[in-house]
Coordinates of C-alpha atoms in Angstrom, one line a residue:
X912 CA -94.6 29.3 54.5
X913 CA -95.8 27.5 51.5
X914 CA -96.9 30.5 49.9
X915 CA -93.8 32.4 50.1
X916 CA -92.3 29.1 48.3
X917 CA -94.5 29.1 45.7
X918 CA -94.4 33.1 44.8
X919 CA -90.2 33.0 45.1
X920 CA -90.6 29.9 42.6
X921 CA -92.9 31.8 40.2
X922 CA -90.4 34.4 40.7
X923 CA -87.2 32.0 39.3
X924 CA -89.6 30.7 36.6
X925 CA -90.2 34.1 35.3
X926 CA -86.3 34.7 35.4
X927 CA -85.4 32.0 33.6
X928 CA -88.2 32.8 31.0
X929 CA -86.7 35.9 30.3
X930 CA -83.0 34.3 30.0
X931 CA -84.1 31.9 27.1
X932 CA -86.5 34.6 25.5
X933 CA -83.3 36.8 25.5
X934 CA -81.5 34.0 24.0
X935 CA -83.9 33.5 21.4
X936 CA -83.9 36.8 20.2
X937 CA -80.1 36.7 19.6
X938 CA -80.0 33.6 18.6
X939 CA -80.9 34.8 14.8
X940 CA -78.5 37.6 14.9
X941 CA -75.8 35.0 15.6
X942 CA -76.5 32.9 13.5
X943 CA -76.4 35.7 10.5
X944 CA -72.7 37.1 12.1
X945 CA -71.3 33.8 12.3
X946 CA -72.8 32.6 8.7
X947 CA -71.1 36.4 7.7
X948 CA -67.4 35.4 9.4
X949 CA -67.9 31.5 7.9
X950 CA -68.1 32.9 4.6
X951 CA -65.6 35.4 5.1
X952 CA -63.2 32.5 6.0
X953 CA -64.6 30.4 3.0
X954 CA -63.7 33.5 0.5
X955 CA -60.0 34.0 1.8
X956 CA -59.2 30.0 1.9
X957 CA -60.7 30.0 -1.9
X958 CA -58.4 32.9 -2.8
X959 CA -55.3 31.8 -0.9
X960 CA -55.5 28.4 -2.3
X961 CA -56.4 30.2 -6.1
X962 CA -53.6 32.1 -5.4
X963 CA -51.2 29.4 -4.4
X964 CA -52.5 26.6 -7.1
X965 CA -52.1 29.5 -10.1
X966 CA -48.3 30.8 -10.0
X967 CA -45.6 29.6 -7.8
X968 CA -43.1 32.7 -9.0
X969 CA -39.2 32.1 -7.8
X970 CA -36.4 34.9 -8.8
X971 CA -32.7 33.9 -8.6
X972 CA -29.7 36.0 -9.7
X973 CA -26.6 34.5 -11.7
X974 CA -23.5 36.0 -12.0
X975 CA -21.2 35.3 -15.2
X976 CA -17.8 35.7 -14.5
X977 CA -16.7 33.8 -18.0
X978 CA -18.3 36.2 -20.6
X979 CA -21.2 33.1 -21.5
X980 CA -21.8 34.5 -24.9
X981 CA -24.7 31.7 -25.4
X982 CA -26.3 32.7 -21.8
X983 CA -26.2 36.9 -23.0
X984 CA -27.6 36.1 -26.5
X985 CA -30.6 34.0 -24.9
X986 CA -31.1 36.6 -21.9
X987 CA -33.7 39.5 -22.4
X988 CA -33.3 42.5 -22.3
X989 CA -36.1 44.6 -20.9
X990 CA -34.6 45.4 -17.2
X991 CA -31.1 46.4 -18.5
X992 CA -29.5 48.7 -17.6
X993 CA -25.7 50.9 -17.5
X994 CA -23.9 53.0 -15.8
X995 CA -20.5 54.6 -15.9
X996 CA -19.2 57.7 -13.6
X997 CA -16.8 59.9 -14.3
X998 CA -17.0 62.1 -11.1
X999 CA -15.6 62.3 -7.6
X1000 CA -16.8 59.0 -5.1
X1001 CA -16.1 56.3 -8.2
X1002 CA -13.3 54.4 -9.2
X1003 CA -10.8 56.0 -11.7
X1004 CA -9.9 54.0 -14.6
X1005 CA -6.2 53.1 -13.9
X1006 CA -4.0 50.4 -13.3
X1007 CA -5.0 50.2 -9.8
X1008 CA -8.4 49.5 -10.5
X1009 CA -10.6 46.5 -11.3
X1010 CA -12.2 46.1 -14.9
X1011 CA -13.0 42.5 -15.1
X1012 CA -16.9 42.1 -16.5
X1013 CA -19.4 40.6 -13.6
X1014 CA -22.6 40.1 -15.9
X1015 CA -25.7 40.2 -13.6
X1016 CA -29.0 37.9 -14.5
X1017 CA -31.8 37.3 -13.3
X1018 CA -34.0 34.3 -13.5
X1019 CA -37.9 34.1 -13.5
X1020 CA -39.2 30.7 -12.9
X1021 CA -43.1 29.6 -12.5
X1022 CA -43.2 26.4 -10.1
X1023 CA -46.8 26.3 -10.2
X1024 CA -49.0 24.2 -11.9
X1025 CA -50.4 26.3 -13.9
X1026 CA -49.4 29.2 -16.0
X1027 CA -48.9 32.7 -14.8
X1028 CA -50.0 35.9 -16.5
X1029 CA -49.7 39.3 -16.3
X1030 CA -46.2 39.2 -14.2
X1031 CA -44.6 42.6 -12.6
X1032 CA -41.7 42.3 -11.2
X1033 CA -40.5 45.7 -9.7
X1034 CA -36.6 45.9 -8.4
X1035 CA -34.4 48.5 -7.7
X1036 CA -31.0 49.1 -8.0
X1037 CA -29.3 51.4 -5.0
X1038 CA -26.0 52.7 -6.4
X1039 CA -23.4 53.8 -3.7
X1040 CA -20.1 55.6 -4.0
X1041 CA -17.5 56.4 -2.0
X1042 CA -17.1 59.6 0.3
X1043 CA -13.9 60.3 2.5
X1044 CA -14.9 61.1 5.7
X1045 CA -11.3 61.8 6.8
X1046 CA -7.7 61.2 7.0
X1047 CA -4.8 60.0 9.4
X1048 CA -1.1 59.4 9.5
X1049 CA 0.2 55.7 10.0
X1050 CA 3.4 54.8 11.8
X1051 CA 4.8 54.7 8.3
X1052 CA 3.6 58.2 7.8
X1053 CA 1.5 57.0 5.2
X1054 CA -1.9 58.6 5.0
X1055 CA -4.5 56.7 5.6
X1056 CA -7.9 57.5 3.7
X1057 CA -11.0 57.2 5.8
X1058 CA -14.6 56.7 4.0
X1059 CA -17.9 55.2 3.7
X1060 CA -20.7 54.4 1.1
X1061 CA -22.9 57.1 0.4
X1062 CA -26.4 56.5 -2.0
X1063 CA -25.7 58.3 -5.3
X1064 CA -28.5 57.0 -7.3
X1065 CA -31.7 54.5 -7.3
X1066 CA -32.9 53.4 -10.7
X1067 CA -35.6 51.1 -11.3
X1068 CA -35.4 47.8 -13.2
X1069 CA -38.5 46.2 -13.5
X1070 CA -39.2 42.6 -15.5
X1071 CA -43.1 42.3 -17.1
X1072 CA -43.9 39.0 -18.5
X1073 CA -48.0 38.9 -20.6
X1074 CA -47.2 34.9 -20.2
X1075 CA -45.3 32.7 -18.5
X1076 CA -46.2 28.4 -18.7
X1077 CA -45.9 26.2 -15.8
X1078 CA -42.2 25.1 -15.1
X1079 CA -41.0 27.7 -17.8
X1080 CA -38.0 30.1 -17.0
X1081 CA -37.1 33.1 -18.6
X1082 CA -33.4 34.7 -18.3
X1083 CA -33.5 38.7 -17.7
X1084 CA -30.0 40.9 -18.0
X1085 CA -29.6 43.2 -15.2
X1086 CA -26.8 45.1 -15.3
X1087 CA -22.7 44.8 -16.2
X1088 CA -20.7 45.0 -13.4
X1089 CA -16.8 45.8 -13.6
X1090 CA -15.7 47.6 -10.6
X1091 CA -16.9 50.7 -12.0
X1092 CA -18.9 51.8 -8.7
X1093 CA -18.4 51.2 -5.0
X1094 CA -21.4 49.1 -4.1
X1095 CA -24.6 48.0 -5.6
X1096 CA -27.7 46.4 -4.3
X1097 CA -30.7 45.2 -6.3
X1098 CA -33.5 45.1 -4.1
X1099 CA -36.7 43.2 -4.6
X1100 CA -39.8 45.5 -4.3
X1101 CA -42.7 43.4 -5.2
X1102 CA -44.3 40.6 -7.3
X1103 CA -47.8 40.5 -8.8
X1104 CA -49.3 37.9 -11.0
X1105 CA -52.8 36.7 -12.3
X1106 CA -54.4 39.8 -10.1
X1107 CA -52.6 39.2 -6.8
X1108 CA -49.3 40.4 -4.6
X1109 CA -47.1 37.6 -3.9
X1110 CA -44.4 39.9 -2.4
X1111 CA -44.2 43.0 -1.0
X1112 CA -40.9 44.7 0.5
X1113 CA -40.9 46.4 3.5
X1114 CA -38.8 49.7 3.2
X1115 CA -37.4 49.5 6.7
X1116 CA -36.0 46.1 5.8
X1117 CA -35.8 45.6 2.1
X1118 CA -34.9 42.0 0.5
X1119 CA -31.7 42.3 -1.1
X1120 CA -31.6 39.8 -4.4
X1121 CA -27.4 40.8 -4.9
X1122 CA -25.1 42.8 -3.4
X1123 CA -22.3 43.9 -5.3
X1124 CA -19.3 44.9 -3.9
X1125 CA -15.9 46.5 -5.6
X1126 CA -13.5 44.1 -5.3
X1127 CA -10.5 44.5 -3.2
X1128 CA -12.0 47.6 -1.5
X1129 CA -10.8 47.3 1.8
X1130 CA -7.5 46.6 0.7
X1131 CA -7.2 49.7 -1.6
X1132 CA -5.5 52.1 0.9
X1133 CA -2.6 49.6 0.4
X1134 CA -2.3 51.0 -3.0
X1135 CA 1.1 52.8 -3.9
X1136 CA -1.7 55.9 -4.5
X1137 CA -3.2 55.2 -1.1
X1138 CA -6.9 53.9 -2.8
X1139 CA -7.2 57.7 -3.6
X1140 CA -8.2 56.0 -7.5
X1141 CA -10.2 53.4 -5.8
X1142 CA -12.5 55.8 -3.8
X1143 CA -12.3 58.2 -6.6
X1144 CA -10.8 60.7 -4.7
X1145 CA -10.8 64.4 -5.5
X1146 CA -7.0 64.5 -6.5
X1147 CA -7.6 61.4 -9.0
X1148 CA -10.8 62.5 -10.5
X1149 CA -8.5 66.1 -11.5
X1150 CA -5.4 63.8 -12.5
X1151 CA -7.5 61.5 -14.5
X1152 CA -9.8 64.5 -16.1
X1153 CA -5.9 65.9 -17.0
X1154 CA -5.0 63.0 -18.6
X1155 CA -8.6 62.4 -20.5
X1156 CA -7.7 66.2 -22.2
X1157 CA -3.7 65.2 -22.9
X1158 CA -5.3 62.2 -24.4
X1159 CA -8.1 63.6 -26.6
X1160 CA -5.5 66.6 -27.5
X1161 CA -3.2 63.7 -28.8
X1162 CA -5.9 61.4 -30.4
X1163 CA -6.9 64.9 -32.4
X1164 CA -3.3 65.4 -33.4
X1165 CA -3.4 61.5 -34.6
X1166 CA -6.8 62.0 -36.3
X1167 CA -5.1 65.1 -38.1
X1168 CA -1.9 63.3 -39.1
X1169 CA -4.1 60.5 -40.4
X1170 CA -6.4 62.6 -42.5
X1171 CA -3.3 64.3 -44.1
X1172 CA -1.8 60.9 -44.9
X1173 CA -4.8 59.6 -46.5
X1174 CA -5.2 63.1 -48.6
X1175 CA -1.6 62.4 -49.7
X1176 CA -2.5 58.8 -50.3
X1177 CA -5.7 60.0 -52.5
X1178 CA -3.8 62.6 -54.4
X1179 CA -1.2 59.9 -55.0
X1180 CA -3.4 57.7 -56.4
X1181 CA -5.6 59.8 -58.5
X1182 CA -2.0 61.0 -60.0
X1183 CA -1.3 57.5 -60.7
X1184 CA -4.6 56.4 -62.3
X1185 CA -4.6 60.0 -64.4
X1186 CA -0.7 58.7 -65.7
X1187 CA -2.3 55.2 -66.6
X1188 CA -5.2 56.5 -68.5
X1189 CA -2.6 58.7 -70.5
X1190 CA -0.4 55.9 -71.2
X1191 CA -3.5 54.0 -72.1
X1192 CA -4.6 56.7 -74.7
X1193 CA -0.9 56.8 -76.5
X1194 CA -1.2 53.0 -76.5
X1195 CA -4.3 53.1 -78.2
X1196 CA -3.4 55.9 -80.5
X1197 CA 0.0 53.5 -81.9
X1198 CA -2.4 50.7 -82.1
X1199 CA -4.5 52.9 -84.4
X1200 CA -1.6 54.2 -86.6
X1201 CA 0.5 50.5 -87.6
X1202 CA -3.2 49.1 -88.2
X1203 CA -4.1 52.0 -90.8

């Protein structure tokens, strides 16, 4: 009985042996992966907190709805950008339209301690217009115009800065804004600085900086034209492309009529100055004769 004791013991020893010799051997191996995965951790706290400590980047639009001359002289200019359309889906230039001037900035501030180089900012501007979808008949028997927006055109507005000090802000001009499209969104695509992305959009969910909408749009159908020059309707893109050609036929009549006038006007005076430098000539020619 004893025996059998003592050989099952031996036997536990000898398993217990082999459990901290197995341990043993690992034990190197996790000490290297877990010195690996410490400095790993070490490496993105140190660039997290570089990150963080080196450019604290904030972007805010400002619409000017007073025409701030000082603000537009001290803006810069580098993002700008224009656009006007003459063609079917945008507002028609008429007196049921909107032309009042919204002046679109943006601001670039560094809240960090420290200064911030080699700045992109990349943006986007999605342009929409309008596209009539359909048409009904109110109790009035008035029709009704039925529409949505539809992306005409994306254009890219990007601000880069070499150098930008801690607490500094710099003013950027976007874009003038006077009722001459339906819709317009400037979307925020990313923001690097000092060799790292601070921002990155998501294109299934973009960050929309300003959203720009024509004024009084949903009240346009009101219109005595039914918002056909609001949504820029077939039928007022042809009647204003009419009245463009009427106009341009009378403003070269004008031009014309001008240009004769100031030929007559020329000839006139050359005629004039030709008679003075006659009477001039007999005036000195009299002056001559009682001196001799």
């Amino acid at each position: 009985m004893n025996l059998v004791f003592i050989v099952a013991g031996a036997k536990e020893v000898t398993r217990a042996d082999k459990f901290f010799d197995f341990f043993d051997k690992i034990d190197p191996i996790t000490t290297f992966v877990v010195a690996i995965i410490n400095l790993y951790l070490v490496y993105i706290v140190f660039r997290f907190t570089q990150k963080m400590s080196q450019s604290k980047l904030s972007l805010s639009p400002e619409v000017d709805l007073k025409n701030d001359v000082e603000k537009y002289s001290n803006a810069k200019v580098e993002a700008a950008t224009m656009f006007e359309y003459r063609e079917e889906g945008f507002p028609i230039k008429d007196k049921y339209t909107y032309e009042k001037i919204e002046s679109l900035y943006i601001r670039v501030k560094n809240r960090g301690d420290l200064p911030s180089t080699k700045i992109n900012i990349e943006m986007k501007l999605n342009i929409y217009k309008t596209k009539i979808t359909g048409a009904s008949t109110n109790a009035a028997g008035r029709e009704i115009l039925h529409h949505e927006r539809e992306l005409h055109e994306v254009r890219d507005s990007n601000i880069m800065i070499d150098y930008m000090g801690a607490d500094e802000e710099q003013l950027y001009g976007i874009v003038g804004l006077y009722g001459q499209v339906r819709e317009v969104e400037l979307v925020l695509i990313g923001i690097r600085s000092n060799g790292h992305t601070y921002f990155k959009g998501n294109p299934s969910d973009p960050t929309v900086l300003y959203h720009y909408t024509y004024p009084y749009l949903k009240g346009a159908w009101d219109n005595e034209d039914g918002g056909k020059s609001v949504y820029g309707h077939i039928d007022a893109v042809v009647e204003d492309a009419k009245k463009r050609r009427e106009y341009a036929s009378k403003f070269q009549k004008e031009n014309a009529y001008y240009a004769a006038m100031e030929r007559e006007r020329a000839e006139a005076q050359a005629e004039f100055e030709q008679e003075e430098e006659e009477r001039r000539q007999r005036e000195e020619a009299r002056f001559r004769g009682e001196v001799e």
